[in-house]
Each structure stands twice: as structure tokens, then as C-alpha cells.
């Protein structure tokens, strides 16, 4: 590809185009500047339109500190191309943990430096891969652009058809909704019933606003996914669809306690054509979307595409667009299988809090040794020891204990600032004794820090809290952000909150602590740079099976959406699907038992929970299936997606790290699925002890969820397994090299 260097004199009002193809030529990216000086890009895959010509740019907020005396307020138009460069990149890197041992990062790059008449510069960098593109805005340090405030980013993604989309309502505070499936043109209507307003923090911004990662499928079978990579010091991006009814961007739907009043100043730029998504950033408490200082850049905006759904799952575009690992010594970061004092509280049999004596508490005004316990506090010495024994007996690495620290009595009060101190245990949790006991059995306790979204409170205590963890030998923390953000008015996915989550990850790394962050913003591949970020929630997890249930196809969608940015702590492994058998909870899990086993493979994560109660795993009728959870690995040398279709089914085979053992899992929706697995991936000449955990003939997620069979045989490369997945079911196979 040739390098274009143009003299400034040639530039005014010239529409100049650059283009670049992916290494195998399947994807082509075209860039130009139109006659108003607006940057435009378009994208094709095997000659088919993926993104029609779409504008790029940012609208800035007026600010008394902004550079004075300039005609342009915005970074939207008046641009000409100052410089254009292409280059190639090809490297293979090894993640600290992952789905494969090696990851190839191979792309062609187009970098365009744009200049406005008043000598402000902005660079747009495109990376074109065989399975998608990434691009971002870069703002070099310059006299005429120093500090600036973002009113809105206007990155457009013009769709080439009325695709089917799997989407969540665009929301500044929660991702814990059921995924909706409909045509783009139906989103506005479907939004009316898509929002669960009872979540602890909801702020929906538009009747056509959706979240990323957004998975779509075109009528002619193209799979298209829009997301972002490396969201650092920037607000999380949503997408707003311009449809036939859109009059202006962003009309507030409202709701929840955090209802957002939209910026009253409409955008100065014309609406794009219908069927175009436009970026919509999460505002901070003032309504602004970004506070920038050059040199800086935005996150990468990503578009993945393929005519094979499996490529959506094996794609490494998001990780590749992140910076290499910044942690020098990673020897303390490890894949972890854990159980925990958790499910019995979620289901409602026990409590996080210790006493029912007070309507509210103030941490420094209570003598906990004099307080009357409620008798239902779960994080007590006896219960925790039982979980430690269970973990030790079954080869689980850690035991999560929630509710160990004072403050849970009124933790969910919306505006309480000093909720927890993260260092004071309740009187019935002997932190030294329990950690010593766990360590003597080769097990660790997994720390829990629910911040109750009082973020400054957490930052004030974090050093002491992590020193306490170091003192007692904890090496992982589950953080949580339930409720509206304090300081008031801020949102879970704003620039300042994204900076908070990163601060926590970096601070944890200093203390050799792994992080699993619940309710934080959706991941964008930062785990490549900070591999101590081993997990996160940021979607509707298993807990919702106790809150009324999730649809059986839920976990056949998440790998296409939420998991694009990084692993999820989905907390699978619920064997007793009927919760009323051991609690007063009448909800039930919408999968079969084998469907639960499949999730250890189809929902990739280096952190995997065995979430049910030890007593359920020990039940004679259920215990044989627990062998799979004992055996399954959670770090891999190789992964092969054998079948996939969003919201229908996913089948994957994975090779356990440093071994010749393989594990295969398949999960399907409410319609069931028949799978045929060719064992081509096994080593030639080797024999494998194959154990198949399958739904019984009459199994059904609603009518007969716990009916399973276990069959064993010896297999070799080339053999074929035929397995029937029940409605809402799945299967799991272990293949141990002999
Ligand atoms: C919500 C989390 O998702 C859940 O796992 C946790 O138990 C509760 N918050 C309490 O922190
Ligand atoms: Ca949650």
C-alpha cells in the first residue's frame, strides 16, 4: 500500500480518500473527508456492505477554560487531511490466562491526521483485521487543543439492512436486564417492555438506546458485532439508533432513582439517516460526557464481522486492541475454582447482616460484642469452616465469604456514605482462625468488598483493606457496586467511575490481589493489560435465577455480547434447580443440571464458581455429576468453537493448560439441540477416557431438569459423539488422556 503525503496547500475542500484491506483481503475500510470537512468511513466484508458511509466526530461543550479565539467549537467538520499513513503489524503473544495459549495480532493500519483551519489536529487510527476493525480518535498535544470537554461523541455506524439484534436497553447504571431479540426497526416498540425498573439503579436514556456489545445478524447471514476496546479515562459508550421516528437524539425515558435530565441543547448537526447507530456516552453528574487533556485518545470503536457465527466467539479483536500486560511479575495471578457462602443469602435462607437490633447503624458508634445476633448471619465460623472443608475435599481453590464485615445492617440505603470500613469483621467471623484453618487445608478465602457504590468511601479505605488481605493471605477480592453511585448523580459507566474501577485494579495489583468486579462497567479487554482483572459481572448472572429466573437462551447469547470484553463471573453450577426444596424461595433455575455443567465451558472464565450449597452437591442423587466440576479446568491451551448460533446453541472444545486433556461443553436454548462431535482435535495415537454427562431422554428445563446420565468409554481421534440436549439443557464431556 502506498503512503500518501500531501502538502497543506492542496487540502482545502478536497475530498480525499484512503482505504485499507485486512491481511486476507476480506474486509475493506474506506476513509474520506466530505466537502464540509466531515470525516467519513465505510466498511465491507467479502464485498458486502457492513457499515455504509458514516460520519465521525465529537461535539465539544463550551467551557471557560477551553482554548479561546477559535472558530470551531467542535471536532466535527472543517477538517482536511494533513497526513495519511499505512502500515502492517503481525505478532503472536501469550496471555497470562486465556482460551488459547497463543493469540495472533495481525492487522493493517491506516492513520489519518486531520487538521481544522484553526490548526487543531485530530488523528483517526483504523486497524483492519480479518475478522473486524477497530478505530479511535487521538488528540495530540497542541497549542490550540489542550483541555476540552465532550458534549457528545458522534461516531456513526450506518447499518446496511434491518438486521436482527440481540440488545439490552441503553442504560447508564445497569446491564442486568434480559436480552431482547428483534429487528432494528422494532427496537422502539420493544423498549416499552424491555426495562426491569426494579433493579437497584436504572437510568435508561432513549427509546432506541442500546448497550454494547451489540450482536446482530443480517438477513443474508452476516454476523456483525459493535463494541469498544480499551475504555480508559473515558465514558462507556452506548448506541442510539436513528429510526424513522427519531426527531432528535436522546429523549429521556427516565425511571429509577437516577433519572437523567438530558442536556437541553440539541446537537448542532443534522440527524443521520434512519438505521444508523450513533455513539452515546455515559454522562457524569454534571451531564458532561468527558473531560480531556491532550495528549489523549478515545477507546477503540470495534466492528466485528463474519459469515460464520463461530468467528464471533473465537475472535480476539478486543484483546488485541488493548495494550500488552503492564504487570511485570504475574506469577501470583492464577485461574481459580471456588465455592462460597453466597447462594443461601441470595436465595433468602440466610443473611449478610449480623443483627436485627437497629434500623440503621453508624460504624463508629456500635460495640459489636454487645449486639444481639439475629441467628441467620451466614458468615459465621462454623459455616465458613464447613465450606472450607468442602473446598479442600473437592479440589476447589478458594471460598468466597460475603457478609464477613460490619455494615450490612443498612448497606443498601441509597445515600449512606460511610457504609463499610472493609477491615472490621463481625464478632462471629474469626478472621485469623479461619484463614489459618483454610491455609492448613490448602484453600484460600476469597475476600468480598461490597462498596454499596459509595466509591470515595472505598477509595479512602482501600489501602488498609488490601493490607489486611495481605496480612491474612487473601489473594482475590470480589468487589460490588449495588445501588446508585455516591457521590450523587454520577453513573456506573461514567468516565470518573471507569477511572475508579481502574484505580482499584491497579491498587490491587500492587498488593498482588486479583479482582472480580460486580456491577462495574462492561469490560473492554483491559484484562490483557491488567490480567489481575480475572472476572466481572456486568450482566445478568445466576443470581437472577433466584429473582424470578432468566430465559433458557440467556447463556447462548452472553458469549456473543457480554463476554466479548472479558470473562464473566456467571457463578454456574446450580444442581438443585427448584429452590423451594431447601428455602422459601419459589423461583427456579431455567436450565437442566447438565445445562449448568456446560456453562463451565461455554462461558469462558479463569474464575469459576461452584455456586450451589455443599449439601446439594453431596446429595446422593446429584453427587455423581459433581465429578465434572472437580475435573474441569479453567485455563486453556486451545479452544475450538464447534457450533454456534446466537440465542440457539454453542458447542466448544477446550484443551486444558499444560495437559493433553480436553473438555467439551454444549448449551442450548428452550428448543433443545442435537449435536454431533467429531473428535478430530484429539492427539493422534492417544487414547482418552471419555465421560459424558448428558441430559436424560425425558429431561426438560421445566418439567424434569435434574434427569441426567453419565456414560464412560474409551475414545481416540476421529471418533464421533452424538449427544442430545434437552430443551433448556446441555452437556459436558471430559476426555482424559490415558
Ligand atoms: C450483587 C452481586 O452480584 C452479588 O453477587 C452479591 O452477593 C450482592 N451484590 C451483595 O454484594
Ligand atoms: Ca449483580
PDB file of N, CA and C in Angstrom, residues 53-135:
ATOM      1  N   UNK A  53     -21.474   4.477   4.405  1.00  0.00           N
ATOM      2  CA  UNK A  53     -20.741   5.700   4.747  1.00  0.00           C
ATOM      3  C   UNK A  53     -21.292   6.350   6.020  1.00  0.00           C
ATOM      4  N   UNK A  54     -20.414   6.567   6.986  1.00  0.00           N
ATOM      5  CA  UNK A  54     -20.816   7.033   8.324  1.00  0.00           C
ATOM      6  C   UNK A  54     -19.858   8.120   8.789  1.00  0.00           C
ATOM      7  N   UNK A  55     -20.428   9.145   9.419  1.00  0.00           N
ATOM      8  CA  UNK A  55     -19.593  10.255   9.896  1.00  0.00           C
ATOM      9  C   UNK A  55     -18.884   9.914  11.202  1.00  0.00           C
ATOM     10  N   UNK A  56     -17.768  10.601  11.405  1.00  0.00           N
ATOM     11  CA  UNK A  56     -17.017  10.504  12.657  1.00  0.00           C
ATOM     12  C   UNK A  56     -16.845  11.907  13.224  1.00  0.00           C
ATOM     13  N   UNK A  57     -16.790  12.045  14.520  1.00  0.00           N
ATOM     14  CA  UNK A  57     -16.527  13.360  15.098  1.00  0.00           C
ATOM     15  C   UNK A  57     -17.000  13.480  16.536  1.00  0.00           C
ATOM     16  N   UNK A  58     -16.601  14.570  17.173  1.00  0.00           N
ATOM     17  CA  UNK A  58     -17.002  14.824  18.564  1.00  0.00           C
ATOM     18  C   UNK A  58     -17.501  16.253  18.704  1.00  0.00           C
ATOM     19  N   UNK A  59     -18.604  16.392  19.421  1.00  0.00           N
ATOM     20  CA  UNK A  59     -19.141  17.717  19.706  1.00  0.00           C
ATOM     21  C   UNK A  59     -18.622  18.122  21.084  1.00  0.00           C
ATOM     22  N   UNK A  60     -18.075  19.316  21.184  1.00  0.00           N
ATOM     23  CA  UNK A  60     -17.478  19.732  22.456  1.00  0.00           C
ATOM     24  C   UNK A  60     -18.418  20.666  23.217  1.00  0.00           C
ATOM     25  N   UNK A  61     -18.268  20.644  24.521  1.00  0.00           N
ATOM     26  CA  UNK A  61     -19.058  21.555  25.351  1.00  0.00           C
ATOM     27  C   UNK A  61     -18.306  22.872  25.473  1.00  0.00           C
ATOM     28  N   UNK A  62     -19.070  23.959  25.584  1.00  0.00           N
ATOM     29  CA  UNK A  62     -18.416  25.259  25.745  1.00  0.00           C
ATOM     30  C   UNK A  62     -17.882  25.330  27.175  1.00  0.00           C
ATOM     31  N   UNK A  63     -16.674  25.812  27.292  1.00  0.00           N
ATOM     32  CA  UNK A  63     -16.042  25.796  28.603  1.00  0.00           C
ATOM     33  C   UNK A  63     -15.161  27.028  28.733  1.00  0.00           C
ATOM     34  N   UNK A  64     -15.238  27.632  29.892  1.00  0.00           N
ATOM     35  CA  UNK A  64     -14.463  28.864  30.057  1.00  0.00           C
ATOM     36  C   UNK A  64     -12.951  28.609  29.977  1.00  0.00           C
ATOM     37  N   UNK A  65     -12.560  27.337  30.208  1.00  0.00           N
ATOM     38  CA  UNK A  65     -11.129  27.044  30.142  1.00  0.00           C
ATOM     39  C   UNK A  65     -10.677  26.633  28.739  1.00  0.00           C
ATOM     40  N   UNK A  66     -11.636  26.445  27.831  1.00  0.00           N
ATOM     41  CA  UNK A  66     -11.266  25.951  26.503  1.00  0.00           C
ATOM     42  C   UNK A  66     -10.418  26.987  25.776  1.00  0.00           C
ATOM     43  N   UNK A  67      -9.667  26.523  24.805  1.00  0.00           N
ATOM     44  CA  UNK A  67      -8.796  27.416  24.043  1.00  0.00           C
ATOM     45  C   UNK A  67      -9.629  28.532  23.419  1.00  0.00           C
ATOM     46  N   UNK A  68      -9.211  29.755  23.583  1.00  0.00           N
ATOM     47  CA  UNK A  68     -10.022  30.902  23.160  1.00  0.00           C
ATOM     48  C   UNK A  68      -9.751  31.271  21.707  1.00  0.00           C
ATOM     49  N   UNK A  69     -10.654  32.026  21.137  1.00  0.00           N
ATOM     50  CA  UNK A  69     -10.433  32.655  19.844  1.00  0.00           C
ATOM     51  C   UNK A  69     -10.543  31.732  18.644  1.00  0.00           C
ATOM     52  N   UNK A  70     -11.140  30.561  18.805  1.00  0.00           N
ATOM     53  CA  UNK A  70     -11.227  29.644  17.679  1.00  0.00           C
ATOM     54  C   UNK A  70     -12.621  29.649  17.082  1.00  0.00           C
ATOM     55  N   UNK A  71     -12.694  29.475  15.780  1.00  0.00           N
ATOM     56  CA  UNK A  71     -13.978  29.461  15.108  1.00  0.00           C
ATOM     57  C   UNK A  71     -14.728  28.155  15.417  1.00  0.00           C
ATOM     58  N   UNK A  72     -14.010  27.063  15.280  1.00  0.00           N
ATOM     59  CA  UNK A  72     -14.683  25.782  15.506  1.00  0.00           C
ATOM     60  C   UNK A  72     -14.780  25.492  16.999  1.00  0.00           C
ATOM     61  N   UNK A  73     -15.969  25.128  17.425  1.00  0.00           N
ATOM     62  CA  UNK A  73     -16.104  24.662  18.800  1.00  0.00           C
ATOM     63  C   UNK A  73     -15.882  23.164  18.821  1.00  0.00           C
ATOM     64  N   UNK A  74     -16.303  22.524  17.737  1.00  0.00           N
ATOM     65  CA  UNK A  74     -16.398  21.070  17.753  1.00  0.00           C
ATOM     66  C   UNK A  74     -15.315  20.411  16.916  1.00  0.00           C
ATOM     67  N   UNK A  75     -15.181  19.122  17.145  1.00  0.00           N
ATOM     68  CA  UNK A  75     -14.274  18.321  16.314  1.00  0.00           C
ATOM     69  C   UNK A  75     -15.144  17.485  15.378  1.00  0.00           C
ATOM     70  N   UNK A  76     -15.973  18.195  14.619  1.00  0.00           N
ATOM     71  CA  UNK A  76     -16.962  17.531  13.759  1.00  0.00           C
ATOM     72  C   UNK A  76     -16.710  17.780  12.277  1.00  0.00           C
ATOM     73  N   UNK A  77     -16.343  19.008  11.915  1.00  0.00           N
ATOM     74  CA  UNK A  77     -16.230  19.342  10.493  1.00  0.00           C
ATOM     75  C   UNK A  77     -15.101  20.356  10.288  1.00  0.00           C
ATOM     76  N   UNK A  78     -14.979  20.824   9.056  1.00  0.00           N
ATOM     77  CA  UNK A  78     -13.920  21.782   8.747  1.00  0.00           C
ATOM     78  C   UNK A  78     -12.537  21.130   8.697  1.00  0.00           C
ATOM     79  N   UNK A  79     -12.517  19.812   8.585  1.00  0.00           N
ATOM     80  CA  UNK A  79     -11.232  19.105   8.566  1.00  0.00           C
ATOM     81  C   UNK A  79     -10.708  18.919   7.151  1.00  0.00           C
ATOM     82  N   UNK A  80      -9.396  18.915   7.047  1.00  0.00           N
ATOM     83  CA  UNK A  80      -8.767  18.430   5.818  1.00  0.00           C
ATOM     84  C   UNK A  80      -7.673  17.447   6.241  1.00  0.00           C
ATOM     85  N   UNK A  81      -7.261  16.635   5.283  1.00  0.00           N
ATOM     86  CA  UNK A  81      -6.273  15.597   5.622  1.00  0.00           C
ATOM     87  C   UNK A  81      -4.868  16.178   5.525  1.00  0.00           C
ATOM     88  N   UNK A  82      -4.151  16.072   6.610  1.00  0.00           N
ATOM     89  CA  UNK A  82      -2.789  16.591   6.628  1.00  0.00           C
ATOM     90  C   UNK A  82      -1.793  15.480   6.280  1.00  0.00           C
ATOM     91  N   UNK A  83      -2.129  14.289   6.720  1.00  0.00           N
ATOM     92  CA  UNK A  83      -1.180  13.196   6.541  1.00  0.00           C
ATOM     93  C   UNK A  83      -1.940  11.873   6.590  1.00  0.00           C
ATOM     94  N   UNK A  84      -1.451  10.915   5.852  1.00  0.00           N
ATOM     95  CA  UNK A  84      -2.106   9.606   5.827  1.00  0.00           C
ATOM     96  C   UNK A  84      -1.027   8.541   5.722  1.00  0.00           C
ATOM     97  N   UNK A  85      -1.079   7.550   6.590  1.00  0.00           N
ATOM     98  CA  UNK A  85      -0.016   6.531   6.590  1.00  0.00           C
ATOM     99  C   UNK A  85      -0.649   5.157   6.681  1.00  0.00           C
ATOM    100  N   UNK A  86      -0.045   4.185   6.035  1.00  0.00           N
ATOM    101  CA  UNK A  86      -0.494   2.808   6.245  1.00  0.00           C
ATOM    102  C   UNK A  86       0.681   1.984   6.746  1.00  0.00           C
ATOM    103  N   UNK A  87       0.369   0.961   7.504  1.00  0.00           N
ATOM    104  CA  UNK A  87       1.426   0.073   7.987  1.00  0.00           C
ATOM    105  C   UNK A  87       0.829  -1.293   8.264  1.00  0.00           C
ATOM    106  N   UNK A  88       1.673  -2.252   8.524  1.00  0.00           N
ATOM    107  CA  UNK A  88       1.251  -3.625   8.777  1.00  0.00           C
ATOM    108  C   UNK A  88       1.762  -4.067  10.129  1.00  0.00           C
ATOM    109  N   UNK A  89       1.057  -4.955  10.789  1.00  0.00           N
ATOM    110  CA  UNK A  89       1.529  -5.438  12.090  1.00  0.00           C
ATOM    111  C   UNK A  89       1.172  -6.911  12.217  1.00  0.00           C
ATOM    112  N   UNK A  90       2.094  -7.687  12.734  1.00  0.00           N
ATOM    113  CA  UNK A  90       1.831  -9.118  12.924  1.00  0.00           C
ATOM    114  C   UNK A  90       2.676  -9.616  14.095  1.00  0.00           C
ATOM    115  N   UNK A  91       2.030  -9.994  15.155  1.00  0.00           N
ATOM    116  CA  UNK A  91       2.771 -10.548  16.300  1.00  0.00           C
ATOM    117  C   UNK A  91       1.913 -11.636  16.937  1.00  0.00           C
ATOM    118  N   UNK A  92       2.555 -12.501  17.692  1.00  0.00           N
ATOM    119  CA  UNK A  92       1.813 -13.500  18.457  1.00  0.00           C
ATOM    120  C   UNK A  92       2.217 -13.333  19.911  1.00  0.00           C
ATOM    121  N   UNK A  93       1.220 -13.250  20.777  1.00  0.00           N
ATOM    122  CA  UNK A  93       1.524 -13.032  22.192  1.00  0.00           C
ATOM    123  C   UNK A  93       0.838 -14.094  23.048  1.00  0.00           C
ATOM    124  N   UNK A  94       1.316 -14.221  24.272  1.00  0.00           N
ATOM    125  CA  UNK A  94       0.777 -15.234  25.189  1.00  0.00           C
ATOM    126  C   UNK A  94       0.064 -14.554  26.349  1.00  0.00           C
ATOM    127  N   UNK A  95      -1.235 -14.804  26.492  1.00  0.00           N
ATOM    128  CA  UNK A  95      -1.926 -14.221  27.644  1.00  0.00           C
ATOM    129  C   UNK A  95      -1.516 -14.931  28.943  1.00  0.00           C
ATOM    130  N   UNK A  96      -1.658 -14.243  30.053  1.00  0.00           N
ATOM    131  CA  UNK A  96      -1.359 -14.860  31.358  1.00  0.00           C
ATOM    132  C   UNK A  96      -2.337 -16.009  31.618  1.00  0.00           C
ATOM    133  N   UNK A  97      -3.591 -15.814  31.221  1.00  0.00           N
ATOM    134  CA  UNK A  97      -4.601 -16.877  31.242  1.00  0.00           C
ATOM    135  C   UNK A  97      -5.493 -16.635  30.032  1.00  0.00           C
ATOM    136  N   UNK A  98      -6.167 -17.674  29.564  1.00  0.00           N
ATOM    137  CA  UNK A  98      -6.993 -17.411  28.397  1.00  0.00           C
ATOM    138  C   UNK A  98      -7.582 -18.649  27.769  1.00  0.00           C
ATOM    139  N   UNK A  99      -8.232 -18.429  26.625  1.00  0.00           N
ATOM    140  CA  UNK A  99      -8.882 -19.519  25.905  1.00  0.00           C
ATOM    141  C   UNK A  99      -7.889 -20.286  25.041  1.00  0.00           C
ATOM    142  N   UNK A 100      -6.787 -19.604  24.687  1.00  0.00           N
ATOM    143  CA  UNK A 100      -5.754 -20.248  23.886  1.00  0.00           C
ATOM    144  C   UNK A 100      -4.386 -19.822  24.439  1.00  0.00           C
ATOM    145  N   UNK A 101      -3.378 -20.639  24.118  1.00  0.00           N
ATOM    146  CA  UNK A 101      -2.036 -20.335  24.625  1.00  0.00           C
ATOM    147  C   UNK A 101      -1.448 -19.130  23.887  1.00  0.00           C
ATOM    148  N   UNK A 102      -1.696 -19.080  22.589  1.00  0.00           N
ATOM    149  CA  UNK A 102      -1.145 -18.019  21.744  1.00  0.00           C
ATOM    150  C   UNK A 102      -2.271 -17.207  21.112  1.00  0.00           C
ATOM    151  N   UNK A 103      -2.042 -15.917  20.971  1.00  0.00           N
ATOM    152  CA  UNK A 103      -3.021 -15.052  20.298  1.00  0.00           C
ATOM    153  C   UNK A 103      -2.289 -14.269  19.214  1.00  0.00           C
ATOM    154  N   UNK A 104      -2.799 -14.366  17.991  1.00  0.00           N
ATOM    155  CA  UNK A 104      -2.163 -13.630  16.891  1.00  0.00           C
ATOM    156  C   UNK A 104      -2.827 -12.262  16.740  1.00  0.00           C
ATOM    157  N   UNK A 105      -1.986 -11.250  16.649  1.00  0.00           N
ATOM    158  CA  UNK A 105      -2.470  -9.871  16.485  1.00  0.00           C
ATOM    159  C   UNK A 105      -1.972  -9.391  15.120  1.00  0.00           C
ATOM    160  N   UNK A 106      -2.820  -9.498  14.122  1.00  0.00           N
ATOM    161  CA  UNK A 106      -2.389  -9.287  12.735  1.00  0.00           C
ATOM    162  C   UNK A 106      -3.348  -8.315  12.049  1.00  0.00           C
ATOM    163  N   UNK A 107      -2.849  -7.156  11.704  1.00  0.00           N
ATOM    164  CA  UNK A 107      -3.741  -6.165  11.091  1.00  0.00           C
ATOM    165  C   UNK A 107      -2.975  -5.244  10.150  1.00  0.00           C
ATOM    166  N   UNK A 108      -3.725  -4.544   9.325  1.00  0.00           N
ATOM    167  CA  UNK A 108      -3.190  -3.431   8.538  1.00  0.00           C
ATOM    168  C   UNK A 108      -3.771  -2.151   9.114  1.00  0.00           C
ATOM    169  N   UNK A 109      -2.934  -1.127   9.168  1.00  0.00           N
ATOM    170  CA  UNK A 109      -3.353   0.103   9.851  1.00  0.00           C
ATOM    171  C   UNK A 109      -3.376   1.286   8.883  1.00  0.00           C
ATOM    172  N   UNK A 110      -4.378   2.116   9.066  1.00  0.00           N
ATOM    173  CA  UNK A 110      -4.441   3.385   8.336  1.00  0.00           C
ATOM    174  C   UNK A 110      -4.547   4.495   9.377  1.00  0.00           C
ATOM    175  N   UNK A 111      -3.597   5.426   9.346  1.00  0.00           N
ATOM    176  CA  UNK A 111      -3.609   6.531  10.311  1.00  0.00           C
ATOM    177  C   UNK A 111      -3.765   7.828   9.544  1.00  0.00           C
ATOM    178  N   UNK A 112      -4.819   8.550   9.856  1.00  0.00           N
ATOM    179  CA  UNK A 112      -5.083   9.791   9.133  1.00  0.00           C
ATOM    180  C   UNK A 112      -4.996  10.956  10.108  1.00  0.00           C
ATOM    181  N   UNK A 113      -4.139  11.903   9.805  1.00  0.00           N
ATOM    182  CA  UNK A 113      -4.072  13.106  10.637  1.00  0.00           C
ATOM    183  C   UNK A 113      -4.903  14.190   9.965  1.00  0.00           C
ATOM    184  N   UNK A 114      -5.875  14.686  10.714  1.00  0.00           N
ATOM    185  CA  UNK A 114      -6.791  15.700  10.184  1.00  0.00           C
ATOM    186  C   UNK A 114      -6.467  17.045  10.818  1.00  0.00           C
ATOM    187  N   UNK A 115      -6.708  18.089  10.043  1.00  0.00           N
ATOM    188  CA  UNK A 115      -6.435  19.417  10.591  1.00  0.00           C
ATOM    189  C   UNK A 115      -7.613  20.341  10.309  1.00  0.00           C
ATOM    190  N   UNK A 116      -7.993  21.093  11.334  1.00  0.00           N
ATOM    191  CA  UNK A 116      -9.009  22.123  11.129  1.00  0.00           C
ATOM    192  C   UNK A 116      -8.302  23.428  10.776  1.00  0.00           C
ATOM    193  N   UNK A 117      -9.091  24.365  10.224  1.00  0.00           N
ATOM    194  CA  UNK A 117      -8.452  25.600   9.750  1.00  0.00           C
ATOM    195  C   UNK A 117      -7.681  26.316  10.841  1.00  0.00           C
ATOM    196  N   UNK A 118      -8.184  26.195  12.080  1.00  0.00           N
ATOM    197  CA  UNK A 118      -7.517  26.905  13.166  1.00  0.00           C
ATOM    198  C   UNK A 118      -6.371  26.077  13.761  1.00  0.00           C
ATOM    199  N   UNK A 119      -5.831  25.221  12.940  1.00  0.00           N
ATOM    200  CA  UNK A 119      -4.650  24.434  13.288  1.00  0.00           C
ATOM    201  C   UNK A 119      -4.872  23.489  14.467  1.00  0.00           C
ATOM    202  N   UNK A 120      -6.106  23.002  14.603  1.00  0.00           N
ATOM    203  CA  UNK A 120      -6.314  21.942  15.601  1.00  0.00           C
ATOM    204  C   UNK A 120      -6.191  20.603  14.887  1.00  0.00           C
ATOM    205  N   UNK A 121      -5.520  19.681  15.543  1.00  0.00           N
ATOM    206  CA  UNK A 121      -5.294  18.385  14.894  1.00  0.00           C
ATOM    207  C   UNK A 121      -5.982  17.244  15.628  1.00  0.00           C
ATOM    208  N   UNK A 122      -6.459  16.303  14.830  1.00  0.00           N
ATOM    209  CA  UNK A 122      -7.043  15.082  15.395  1.00  0.00           C
ATOM    210  C   UNK A 122      -6.628  13.935  14.472  1.00  0.00           C
ATOM    211  N   UNK A 123      -6.216  12.855  15.067  1.00  0.00           N
ATOM    212  CA  UNK A 123      -5.806  11.690  14.269  1.00  0.00           C
ATOM    213  C   UNK A 123      -6.867  10.622  14.411  1.00  0.00           C
ATOM    214  N   UNK A 124      -7.198   9.956  13.313  1.00  0.00           N
ATOM    215  CA  UNK A 124      -8.067   8.777  13.407  1.00  0.00           C
ATOM    216  C   UNK A 124      -7.251   7.579  12.957  1.00  0.00           C
ATOM    217  N   UNK A 125      -7.184   6.591  13.839  1.00  0.00           N
ATOM    218  CA  UNK A 125      -6.359   5.399  13.556  1.00  0.00           C
ATOM    219  C   UNK A 125      -7.289   4.200  13.349  1.00  0.00           C
ATOM    220  N   UNK A 126      -7.190   3.572  12.200  1.00  0.00           N
ATOM    221  CA  UNK A 126      -8.002   2.379  11.893  1.00  0.00           C
ATOM    222  C   UNK A 126      -7.095   1.155  11.893  1.00  0.00           C
ATOM    223  N   UNK A 127      -7.533   0.091  12.528  1.00  0.00           N
ATOM    224  CA  UNK A 127      -6.834  -1.192  12.421  1.00  0.00           C
ATOM    225  C   UNK A 127      -7.795  -2.186  11.778  1.00  0.00           C
ATOM    226  N   UNK A 128      -7.354  -2.778  10.690  1.00  0.00           N
ATOM    227  CA  UNK A 128      -8.246  -3.651   9.932  1.00  0.00           C
ATOM    228  C   UNK A 128      -7.741  -5.084  10.035  1.00  0.00           C
ATOM    229  N   UNK A 129      -8.525  -5.912  10.681  1.00  0.00           N
ATOM    230  CA  UNK A 129      -8.212  -7.326  10.909  1.00  0.00           C
ATOM    231  C   UNK A 129      -9.021  -8.183   9.935  1.00  0.00           C
ATOM    232  N   UNK A 130      -8.734  -9.463   9.911  1.00  0.00           N
ATOM    233  CA  UNK A 130      -9.527 -10.361   9.056  1.00  0.00           C
ATOM    234  C   UNK A 130     -10.937 -10.557   9.595  1.00  0.00           C
ATOM    235  N   UNK A 131     -11.134 -10.289  10.886  1.00  0.00           N
ATOM    236  CA  UNK A 131     -12.462 -10.521  11.463  1.00  0.00           C
ATOM    237  C   UNK A 131     -13.085  -9.259  12.047  1.00  0.00           C
ATOM    238  N   UNK A 132     -12.593  -8.095  11.646  1.00  0.00           N
ATOM    239  CA  UNK A 132     -13.238  -6.872  12.129  1.00  0.00           C
ATOM    240  C   UNK A 132     -12.304  -5.679  12.074  1.00  0.00           C
ATOM    241  N   UNK A 133     -12.833  -4.550  12.503  1.00  0.00           N
ATOM    242  CA  UNK A 133     -11.996  -3.342  12.533  1.00  0.00           C
ATOM    243  C   UNK A 133     -12.078  -2.697  13.919  1.00  0.00           C
ATOM    244  N   UNK A 134     -11.061  -1.906  14.215  1.00  0.00           N
ATOM    245  CA  UNK A 134     -11.095  -1.036  15.391  1.00  0.00           C
ATOM    246  C   UNK A 134     -10.606   0.333  14.948  1.00  0.00           C
ATOM    247  N   UNK A 135     -11.189   1.371  15.487  1.00  0.00           N
ATOM    248  CA  UNK A 135     -10.664   2.719  15.191  1.00  0.00           C
ATOM    249  C   UNK A 135     -10.857   3.609  16.400  1.00  0.00           C
TER     250      UNK A 135
END
